[in-house]
Short mmCIF file of C-alpha atoms in Angstrom, two decimals:
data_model
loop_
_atom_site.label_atom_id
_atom_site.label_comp_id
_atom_site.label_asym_id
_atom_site.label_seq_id
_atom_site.Cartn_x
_atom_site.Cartn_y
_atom_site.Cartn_z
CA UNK A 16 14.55 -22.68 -35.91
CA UNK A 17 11.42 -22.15 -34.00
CA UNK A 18 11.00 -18.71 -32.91
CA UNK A 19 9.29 -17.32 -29.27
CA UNK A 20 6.27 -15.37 -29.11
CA UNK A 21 6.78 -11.81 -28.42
CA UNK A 22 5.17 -10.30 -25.58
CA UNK A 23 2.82 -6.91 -26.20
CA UNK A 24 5.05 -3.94 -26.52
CA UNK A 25 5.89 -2.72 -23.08
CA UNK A 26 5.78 -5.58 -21.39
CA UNK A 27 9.92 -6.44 -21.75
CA UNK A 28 10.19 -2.88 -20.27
CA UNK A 29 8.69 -3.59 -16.94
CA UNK A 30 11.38 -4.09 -13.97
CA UNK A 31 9.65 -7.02 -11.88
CA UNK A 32 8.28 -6.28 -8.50
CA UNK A 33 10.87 -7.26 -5.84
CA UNK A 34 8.97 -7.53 -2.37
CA UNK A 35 10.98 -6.97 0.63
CA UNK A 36 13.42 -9.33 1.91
CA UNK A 37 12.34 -12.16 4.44
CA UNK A 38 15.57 -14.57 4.99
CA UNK A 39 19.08 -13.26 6.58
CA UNK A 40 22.16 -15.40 6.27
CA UNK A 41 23.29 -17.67 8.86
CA UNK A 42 19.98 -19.07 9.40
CA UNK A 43 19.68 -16.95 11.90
CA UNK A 44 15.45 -16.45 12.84
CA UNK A 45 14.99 -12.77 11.04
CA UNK A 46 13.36 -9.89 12.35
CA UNK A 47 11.50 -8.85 9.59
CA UNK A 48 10.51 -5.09 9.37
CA UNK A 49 10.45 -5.09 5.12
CA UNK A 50 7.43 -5.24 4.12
CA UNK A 51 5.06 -3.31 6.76
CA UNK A 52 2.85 -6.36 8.36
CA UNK A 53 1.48 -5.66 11.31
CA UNK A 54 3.25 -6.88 14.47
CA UNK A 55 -0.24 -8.03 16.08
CA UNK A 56 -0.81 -10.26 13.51
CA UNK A 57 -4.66 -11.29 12.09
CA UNK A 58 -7.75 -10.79 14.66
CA UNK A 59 -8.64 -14.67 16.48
CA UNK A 60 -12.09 -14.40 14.73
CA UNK A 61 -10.06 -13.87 11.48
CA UNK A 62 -8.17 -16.91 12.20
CA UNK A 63 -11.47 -19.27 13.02
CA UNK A 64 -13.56 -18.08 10.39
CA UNK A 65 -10.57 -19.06 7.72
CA UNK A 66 -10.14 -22.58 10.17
CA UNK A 67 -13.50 -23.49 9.54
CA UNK A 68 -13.95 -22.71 5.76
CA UNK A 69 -11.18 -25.29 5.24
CA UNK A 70 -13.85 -27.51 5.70
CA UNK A 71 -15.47 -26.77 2.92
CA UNK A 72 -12.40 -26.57 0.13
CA UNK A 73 -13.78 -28.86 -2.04
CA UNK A 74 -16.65 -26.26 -3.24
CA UNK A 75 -15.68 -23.11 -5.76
CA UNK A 76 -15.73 -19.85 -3.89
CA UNK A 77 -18.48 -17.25 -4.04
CA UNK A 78 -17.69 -15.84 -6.79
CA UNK A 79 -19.20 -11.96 -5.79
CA UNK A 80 -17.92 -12.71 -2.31
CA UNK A 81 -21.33 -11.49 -0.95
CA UNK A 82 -20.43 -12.13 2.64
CA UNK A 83 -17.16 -9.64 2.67
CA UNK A 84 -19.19 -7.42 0.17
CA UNK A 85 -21.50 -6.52 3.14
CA UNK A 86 -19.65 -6.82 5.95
CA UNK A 87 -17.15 -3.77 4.52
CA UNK A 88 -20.40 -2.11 3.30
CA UNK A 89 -22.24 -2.29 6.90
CA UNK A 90 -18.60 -1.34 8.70
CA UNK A 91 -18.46 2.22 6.41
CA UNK A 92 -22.16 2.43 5.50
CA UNK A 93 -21.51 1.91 1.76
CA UNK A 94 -23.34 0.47 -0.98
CA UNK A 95 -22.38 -3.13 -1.35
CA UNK A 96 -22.92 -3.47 -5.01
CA UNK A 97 -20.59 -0.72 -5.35
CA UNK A 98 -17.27 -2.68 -3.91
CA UNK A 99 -15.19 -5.18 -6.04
CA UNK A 100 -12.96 -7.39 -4.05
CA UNK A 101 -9.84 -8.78 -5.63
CA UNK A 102 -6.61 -10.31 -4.40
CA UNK A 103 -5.30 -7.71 -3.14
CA UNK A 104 -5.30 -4.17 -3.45
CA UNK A 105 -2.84 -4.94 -6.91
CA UNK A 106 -4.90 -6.97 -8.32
CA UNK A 107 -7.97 -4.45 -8.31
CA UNK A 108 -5.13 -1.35 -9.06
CA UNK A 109 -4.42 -3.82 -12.46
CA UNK A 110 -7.71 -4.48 -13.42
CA UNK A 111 -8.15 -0.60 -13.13
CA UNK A 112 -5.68 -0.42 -15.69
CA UNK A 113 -6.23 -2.51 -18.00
CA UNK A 114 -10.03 -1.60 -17.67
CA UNK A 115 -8.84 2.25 -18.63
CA UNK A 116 -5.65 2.03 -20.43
CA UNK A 117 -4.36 1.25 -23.71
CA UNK A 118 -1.92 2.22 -26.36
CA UNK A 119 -1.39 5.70 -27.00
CA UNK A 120 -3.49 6.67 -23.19
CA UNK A 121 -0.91 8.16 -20.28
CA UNK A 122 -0.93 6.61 -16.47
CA UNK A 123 0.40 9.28 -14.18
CA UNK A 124 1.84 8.92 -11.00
CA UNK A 125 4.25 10.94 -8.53
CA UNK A 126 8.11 9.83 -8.31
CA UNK A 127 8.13 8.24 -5.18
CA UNK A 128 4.69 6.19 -5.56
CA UNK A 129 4.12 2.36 -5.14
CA UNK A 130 6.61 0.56 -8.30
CA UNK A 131 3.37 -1.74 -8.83
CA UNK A 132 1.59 1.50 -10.97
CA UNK A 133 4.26 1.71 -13.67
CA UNK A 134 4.19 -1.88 -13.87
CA UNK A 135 0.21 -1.56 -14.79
CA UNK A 136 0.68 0.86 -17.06
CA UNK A 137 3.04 -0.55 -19.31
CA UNK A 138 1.46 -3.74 -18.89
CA UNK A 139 -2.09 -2.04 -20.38
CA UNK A 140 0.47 -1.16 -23.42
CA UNK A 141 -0.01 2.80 -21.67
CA UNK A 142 3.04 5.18 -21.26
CA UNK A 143 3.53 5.72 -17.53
CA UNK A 144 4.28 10.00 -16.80
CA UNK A 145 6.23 10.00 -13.67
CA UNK A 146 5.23 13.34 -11.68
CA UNK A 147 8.09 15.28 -9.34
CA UNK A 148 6.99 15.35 -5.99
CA UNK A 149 7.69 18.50 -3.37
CA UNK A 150 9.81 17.46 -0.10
CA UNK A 151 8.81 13.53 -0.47
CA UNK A 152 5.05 14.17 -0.95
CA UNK A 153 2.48 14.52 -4.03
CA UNK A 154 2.03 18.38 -5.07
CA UNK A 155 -0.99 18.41 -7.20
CA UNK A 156 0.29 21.49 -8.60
CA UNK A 157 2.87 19.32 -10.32
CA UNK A 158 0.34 16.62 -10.96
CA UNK A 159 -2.06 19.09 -12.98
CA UNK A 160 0.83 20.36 -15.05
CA UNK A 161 1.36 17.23 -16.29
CA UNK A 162 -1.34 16.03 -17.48
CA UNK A 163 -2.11 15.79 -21.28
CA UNK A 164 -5.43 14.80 -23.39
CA UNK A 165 -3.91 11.39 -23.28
CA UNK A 166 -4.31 11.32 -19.32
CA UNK A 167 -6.64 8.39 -18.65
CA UNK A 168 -5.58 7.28 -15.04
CA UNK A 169 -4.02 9.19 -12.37
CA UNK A 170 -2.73 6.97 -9.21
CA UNK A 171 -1.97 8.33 -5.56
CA UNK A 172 -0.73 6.74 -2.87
CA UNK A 173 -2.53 8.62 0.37
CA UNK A 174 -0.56 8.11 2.42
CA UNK A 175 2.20 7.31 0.08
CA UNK A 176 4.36 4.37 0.67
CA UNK A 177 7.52 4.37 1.29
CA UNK A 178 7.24 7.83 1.99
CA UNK A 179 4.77 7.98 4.62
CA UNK A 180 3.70 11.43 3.70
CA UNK A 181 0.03 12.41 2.70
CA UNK A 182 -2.13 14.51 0.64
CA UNK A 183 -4.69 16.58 3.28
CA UNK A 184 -8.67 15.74 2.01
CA UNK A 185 -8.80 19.83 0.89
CA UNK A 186 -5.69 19.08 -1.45
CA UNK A 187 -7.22 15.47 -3.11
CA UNK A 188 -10.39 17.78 -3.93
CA UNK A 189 -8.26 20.42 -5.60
CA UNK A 190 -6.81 17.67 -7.69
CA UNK A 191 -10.21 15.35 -8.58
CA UNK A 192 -11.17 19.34 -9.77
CA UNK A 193 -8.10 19.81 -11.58
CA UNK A 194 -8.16 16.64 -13.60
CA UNK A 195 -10.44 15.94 -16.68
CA UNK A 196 -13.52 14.37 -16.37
CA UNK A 197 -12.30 11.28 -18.62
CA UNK A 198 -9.32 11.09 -16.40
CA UNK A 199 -10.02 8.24 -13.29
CA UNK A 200 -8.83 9.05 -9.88
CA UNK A 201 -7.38 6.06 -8.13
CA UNK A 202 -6.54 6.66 -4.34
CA UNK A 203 -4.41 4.01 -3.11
CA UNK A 204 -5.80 4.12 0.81
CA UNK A 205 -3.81 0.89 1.79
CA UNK A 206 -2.63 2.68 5.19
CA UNK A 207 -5.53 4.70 5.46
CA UNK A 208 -6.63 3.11 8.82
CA UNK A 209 -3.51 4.15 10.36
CA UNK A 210 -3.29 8.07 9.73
CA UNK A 211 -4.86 10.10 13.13
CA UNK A 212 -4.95 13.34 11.37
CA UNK A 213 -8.25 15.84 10.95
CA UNK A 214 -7.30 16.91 7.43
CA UNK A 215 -7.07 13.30 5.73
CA UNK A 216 -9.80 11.17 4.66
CA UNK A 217 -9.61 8.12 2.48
CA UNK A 218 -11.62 9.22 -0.32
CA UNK A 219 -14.91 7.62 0.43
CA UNK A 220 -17.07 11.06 0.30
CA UNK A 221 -15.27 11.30 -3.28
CA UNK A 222 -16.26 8.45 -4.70
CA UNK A 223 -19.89 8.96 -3.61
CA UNK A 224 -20.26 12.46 -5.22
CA UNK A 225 -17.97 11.76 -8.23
CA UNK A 226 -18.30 9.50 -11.54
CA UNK A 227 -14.85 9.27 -12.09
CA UNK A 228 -12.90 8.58 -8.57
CA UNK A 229 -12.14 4.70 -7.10
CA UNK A 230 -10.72 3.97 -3.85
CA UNK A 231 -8.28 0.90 -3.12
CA UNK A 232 -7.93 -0.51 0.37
CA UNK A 233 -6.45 -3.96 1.59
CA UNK A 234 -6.39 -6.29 4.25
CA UNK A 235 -2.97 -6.63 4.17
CA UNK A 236 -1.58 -4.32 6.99
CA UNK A 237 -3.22 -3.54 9.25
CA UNK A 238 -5.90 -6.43 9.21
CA UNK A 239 -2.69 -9.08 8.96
CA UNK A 240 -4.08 -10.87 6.39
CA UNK A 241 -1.25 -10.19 4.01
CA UNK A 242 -0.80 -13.99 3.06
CA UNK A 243 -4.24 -14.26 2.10
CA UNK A 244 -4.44 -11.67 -0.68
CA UNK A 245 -7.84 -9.48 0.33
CA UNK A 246 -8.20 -6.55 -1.17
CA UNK A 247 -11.64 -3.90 -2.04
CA UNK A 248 -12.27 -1.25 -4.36
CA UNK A 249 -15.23 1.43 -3.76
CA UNK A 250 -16.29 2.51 -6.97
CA UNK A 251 -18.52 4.59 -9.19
CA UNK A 252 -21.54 2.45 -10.53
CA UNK A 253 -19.97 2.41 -13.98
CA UNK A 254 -16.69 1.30 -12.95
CA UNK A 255 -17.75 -1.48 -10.51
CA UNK A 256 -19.61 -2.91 -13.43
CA UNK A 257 -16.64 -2.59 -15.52
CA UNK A 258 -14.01 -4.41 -13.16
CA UNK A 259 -16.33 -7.47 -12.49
CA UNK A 260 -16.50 -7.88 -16.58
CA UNK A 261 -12.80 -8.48 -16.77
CA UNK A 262 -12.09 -9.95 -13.44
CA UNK A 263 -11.79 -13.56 -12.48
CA UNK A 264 -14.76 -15.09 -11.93
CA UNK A 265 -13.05 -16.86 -8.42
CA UNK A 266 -10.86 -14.77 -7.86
CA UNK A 267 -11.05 -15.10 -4.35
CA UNK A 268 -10.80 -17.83 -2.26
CA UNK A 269 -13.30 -19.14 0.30
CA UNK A 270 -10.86 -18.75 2.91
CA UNK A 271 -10.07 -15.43 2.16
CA UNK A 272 -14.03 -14.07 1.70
CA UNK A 273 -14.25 -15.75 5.55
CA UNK A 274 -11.60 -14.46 7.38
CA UNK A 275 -12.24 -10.78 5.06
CA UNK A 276 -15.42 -10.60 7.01
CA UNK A 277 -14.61 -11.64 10.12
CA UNK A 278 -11.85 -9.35 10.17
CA UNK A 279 -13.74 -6.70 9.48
CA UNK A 280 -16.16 -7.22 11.89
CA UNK A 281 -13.79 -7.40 15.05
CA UNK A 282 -12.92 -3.84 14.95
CA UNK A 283 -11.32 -3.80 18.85
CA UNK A 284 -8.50 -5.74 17.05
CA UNK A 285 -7.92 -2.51 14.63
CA UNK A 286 -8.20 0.00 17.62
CA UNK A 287 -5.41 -2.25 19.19
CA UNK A 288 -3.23 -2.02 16.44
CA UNK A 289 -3.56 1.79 15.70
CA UNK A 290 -2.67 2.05 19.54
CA UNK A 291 0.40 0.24 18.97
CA UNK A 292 1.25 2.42 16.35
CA UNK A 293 0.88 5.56 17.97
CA UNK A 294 2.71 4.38 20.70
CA UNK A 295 5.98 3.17 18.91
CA UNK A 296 5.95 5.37 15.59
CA UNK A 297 6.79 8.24 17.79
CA UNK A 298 9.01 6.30 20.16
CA UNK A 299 10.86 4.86 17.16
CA UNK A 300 11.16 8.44 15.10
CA UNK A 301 12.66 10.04 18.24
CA UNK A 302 15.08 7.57 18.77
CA UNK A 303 16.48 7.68 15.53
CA UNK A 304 16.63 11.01 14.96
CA UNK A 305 18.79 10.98 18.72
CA UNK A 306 21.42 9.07 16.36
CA UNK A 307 21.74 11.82 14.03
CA UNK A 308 19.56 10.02 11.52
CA UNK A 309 16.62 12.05 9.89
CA UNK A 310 13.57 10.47 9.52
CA UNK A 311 10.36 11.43 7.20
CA UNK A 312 7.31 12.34 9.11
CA UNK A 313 5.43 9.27 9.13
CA UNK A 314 1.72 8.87 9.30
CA UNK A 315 1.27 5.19 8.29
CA UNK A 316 3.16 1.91 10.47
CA UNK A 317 6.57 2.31 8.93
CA UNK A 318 9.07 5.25 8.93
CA UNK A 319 11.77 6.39 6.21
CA UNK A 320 15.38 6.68 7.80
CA UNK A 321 17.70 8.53 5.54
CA UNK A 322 21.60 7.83 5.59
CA UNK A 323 24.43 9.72 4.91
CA UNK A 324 26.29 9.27 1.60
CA UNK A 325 29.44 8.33 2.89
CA UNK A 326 30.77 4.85 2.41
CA UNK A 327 30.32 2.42 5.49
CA UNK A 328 27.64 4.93 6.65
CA UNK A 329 25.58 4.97 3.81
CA UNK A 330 22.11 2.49 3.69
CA UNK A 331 23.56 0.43 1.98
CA UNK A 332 26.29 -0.19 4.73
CA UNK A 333 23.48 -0.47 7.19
CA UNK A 334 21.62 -2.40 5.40
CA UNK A 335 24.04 -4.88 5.68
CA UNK A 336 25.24 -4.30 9.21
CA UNK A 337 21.75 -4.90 10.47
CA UNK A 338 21.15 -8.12 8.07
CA UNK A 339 24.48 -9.92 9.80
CA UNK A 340 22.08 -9.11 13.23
CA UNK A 341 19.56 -10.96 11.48
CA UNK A 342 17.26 -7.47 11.09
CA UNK A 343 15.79 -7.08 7.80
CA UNK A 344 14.50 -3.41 6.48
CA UNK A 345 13.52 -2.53 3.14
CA UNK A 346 15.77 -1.14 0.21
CA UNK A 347 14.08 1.67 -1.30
CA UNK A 348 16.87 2.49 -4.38
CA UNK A 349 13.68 1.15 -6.87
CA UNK A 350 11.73 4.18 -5.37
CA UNK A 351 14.40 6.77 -6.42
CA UNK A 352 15.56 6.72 -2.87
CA UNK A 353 18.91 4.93 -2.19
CA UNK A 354 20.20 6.93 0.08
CA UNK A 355 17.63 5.48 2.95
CA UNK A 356 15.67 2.87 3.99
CA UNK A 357 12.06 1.86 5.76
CA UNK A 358 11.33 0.34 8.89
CA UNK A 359 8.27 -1.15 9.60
CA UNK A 360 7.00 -0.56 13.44
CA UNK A 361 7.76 -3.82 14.67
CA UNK A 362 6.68 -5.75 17.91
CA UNK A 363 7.80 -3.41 21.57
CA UNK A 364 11.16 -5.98 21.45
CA UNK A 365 11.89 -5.83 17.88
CA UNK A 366 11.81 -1.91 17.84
CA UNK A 367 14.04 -1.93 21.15
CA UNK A 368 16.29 -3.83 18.82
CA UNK A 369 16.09 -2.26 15.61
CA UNK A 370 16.95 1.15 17.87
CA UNK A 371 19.94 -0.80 19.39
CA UNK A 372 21.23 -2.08 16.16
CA UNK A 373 20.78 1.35 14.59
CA UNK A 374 22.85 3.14 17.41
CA UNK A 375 25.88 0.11 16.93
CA UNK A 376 26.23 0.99 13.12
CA UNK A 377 26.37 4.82 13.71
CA UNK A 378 28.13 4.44 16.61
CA UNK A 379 30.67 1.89 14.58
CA UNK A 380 30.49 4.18 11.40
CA UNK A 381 31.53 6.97 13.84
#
């Protein structure tokens, strides 16, 4: 009898990545608040630029994606030979790994960061070290204690999703000091345009004065280019050169290099959408927390509610009160945290109904 190949040991040990939900039952039209989009959507010129490249479809992509190279280099003054560009932010966090990592190497990263790291790591054949975190954020006290010889990558999600919480500039520097100089930095800055505090930065000074830091961003929030897959790494010299060996030579599309630029050039549309933000985050927190819900101090476009653990008030009980209303927030139980879940700051209706729903199910659990 014919026998299966066997995948590379750990790769039957990874737990696919389950995105957040998108359909309710009933076919009723969902409100969707899973999976952190923005609620403005893409910028017009986003939305031309990728209209008219579909003119062109029949032609292979630029395969360096030059024109989204430079226009994120001239936006942050950076070196454009110095940024890779993948599909996504993931797909540049897994060529990181499997650029780095290998049987026998460790791939650290704090309990409540993004699944998609451990998934890398075993993937790259690594073992993944899961670091305890201090009231739902990083301590890099914890993170320094844990490392070994074998650490080769260390991820951190600043600001951490689904937490929300972040790591103050001072306190990333205290770690890239901490941490061996074989041992790559990866900050994970996907929210990064959304924090308005003085003590964070995304890590761009880092990368520029260190060998062995990258940071990760994406188009996917707060851009609203999430269906398009745009994502760009800022890099030492060494590692840039070192992703584009192993990456694909297309691996984006024409579209996406397009409406990448253009986005990033129509930077009213991001002040827009960090003004919505401010606005509702707030708004949202205090309403919830008038319920008698507790809610982690967000920074980024979503908040973490936390539930009781009693049945028919627990998250899980809300969760599915609020699906039957055709509301859909995120399950966090993958991220260690079942007792809660994460709303994404929604459109000025949808969070006047998220708050309305919320207040029915404690008010109906009461």
């Amino acid at each position: 009898m014919a026998v299966a190949p066997k995948p590379r040991p750990g790769v039957l040990d990874i737990e696919a990545y389950v995105p957040g939900e998108a359909h309710v039952p009933g076919g009723l039209k969902p409100i969707k608040l899973s999976s952190n989009e923005t609620p403005l959507g893409p910028s017009p010129h986003a939305v031309e630029a990728f209209r008219t490249a579909a003119t062109e479809l029949e032609r292979y992509p630029d395969g360096q994606a030059t024109e989204l190279r430079h226009a994120i280099a001239r936006r942050f003054g950076l070196d454009a030979n110095r940024i890779v560009c993948g599909a996504g932010s993931d797909e540049l966090i897994s060529l990181i790994a499997h650029a780095y990592l290998g049987p026998g190497d460790e791939g650290l990263f704090t309990e409540h960061g993004f699944l998609l790291y451990r998934i890398v790591v075993l993937a790259a054949g690594a073992t993944p070290v899961v670091v305890p975190e201090k009231d739902l954020k990083a301590d890099v006290d914890a993170i320094l204690a844990h490392v070994t010889p074998r650490t080769r990558v260390v991820f951190l999600a600043n600001p951490n999703n689904p937490t929300g919480t972040y790591l103050p500039i001072d306190e990333v520097r205290r770690l890239r000091a901490g941490l061996p100089d074989d041992a790559l930095l990866v900050l994970d800055a996907a929210y990064a345009e959304y924090v308005r505090r003085n003590d964070y930065e995304a890590g761009l000074e880092l990368v520029a004065t260190t060998e062995n830091t990258v940071m990760t961003r994406t188009f996917s929030k707060i851009f609203g280019l999430a269906g398009l897959r745009i994502g760009w790494a800022y890099c030492p010299a060494a590692v840039a050169d070192a992703l584009n060996r192993i990456r694909g030579p297309f691996n984006l599309s024409t579209p996406a290099i397009a409406a990448g630029a253009a986005a990033m050039g129509d930077w009213s549309h991001v002040e827009a959408a960090i003004a919505h933000n401010e606005e509702w985050s707030p708004w949202l927190t205090a309403e919830i927390e008038k319920l008698g819900l507790r809610v982690t101090p967000s920074v980024a476009n979503f908040l973490l509610i936390h539930f009781p653990a009693e049945a028919g008030r627990d998250a899980a009980a809300c969760d599915a009160f609020l699906k039957e209303r055709g509301i859909i927030l995120r399950r966090v139980s993958g991220y260690g945290l079942p007792g809660a879940l994460r709303l994404t700051v929604g459109t000025a209706d949808e969070n006047r109904k998220v708050r309305d729903a919320l207040a029915a199910f404690v008010g109906a659990a009461g």
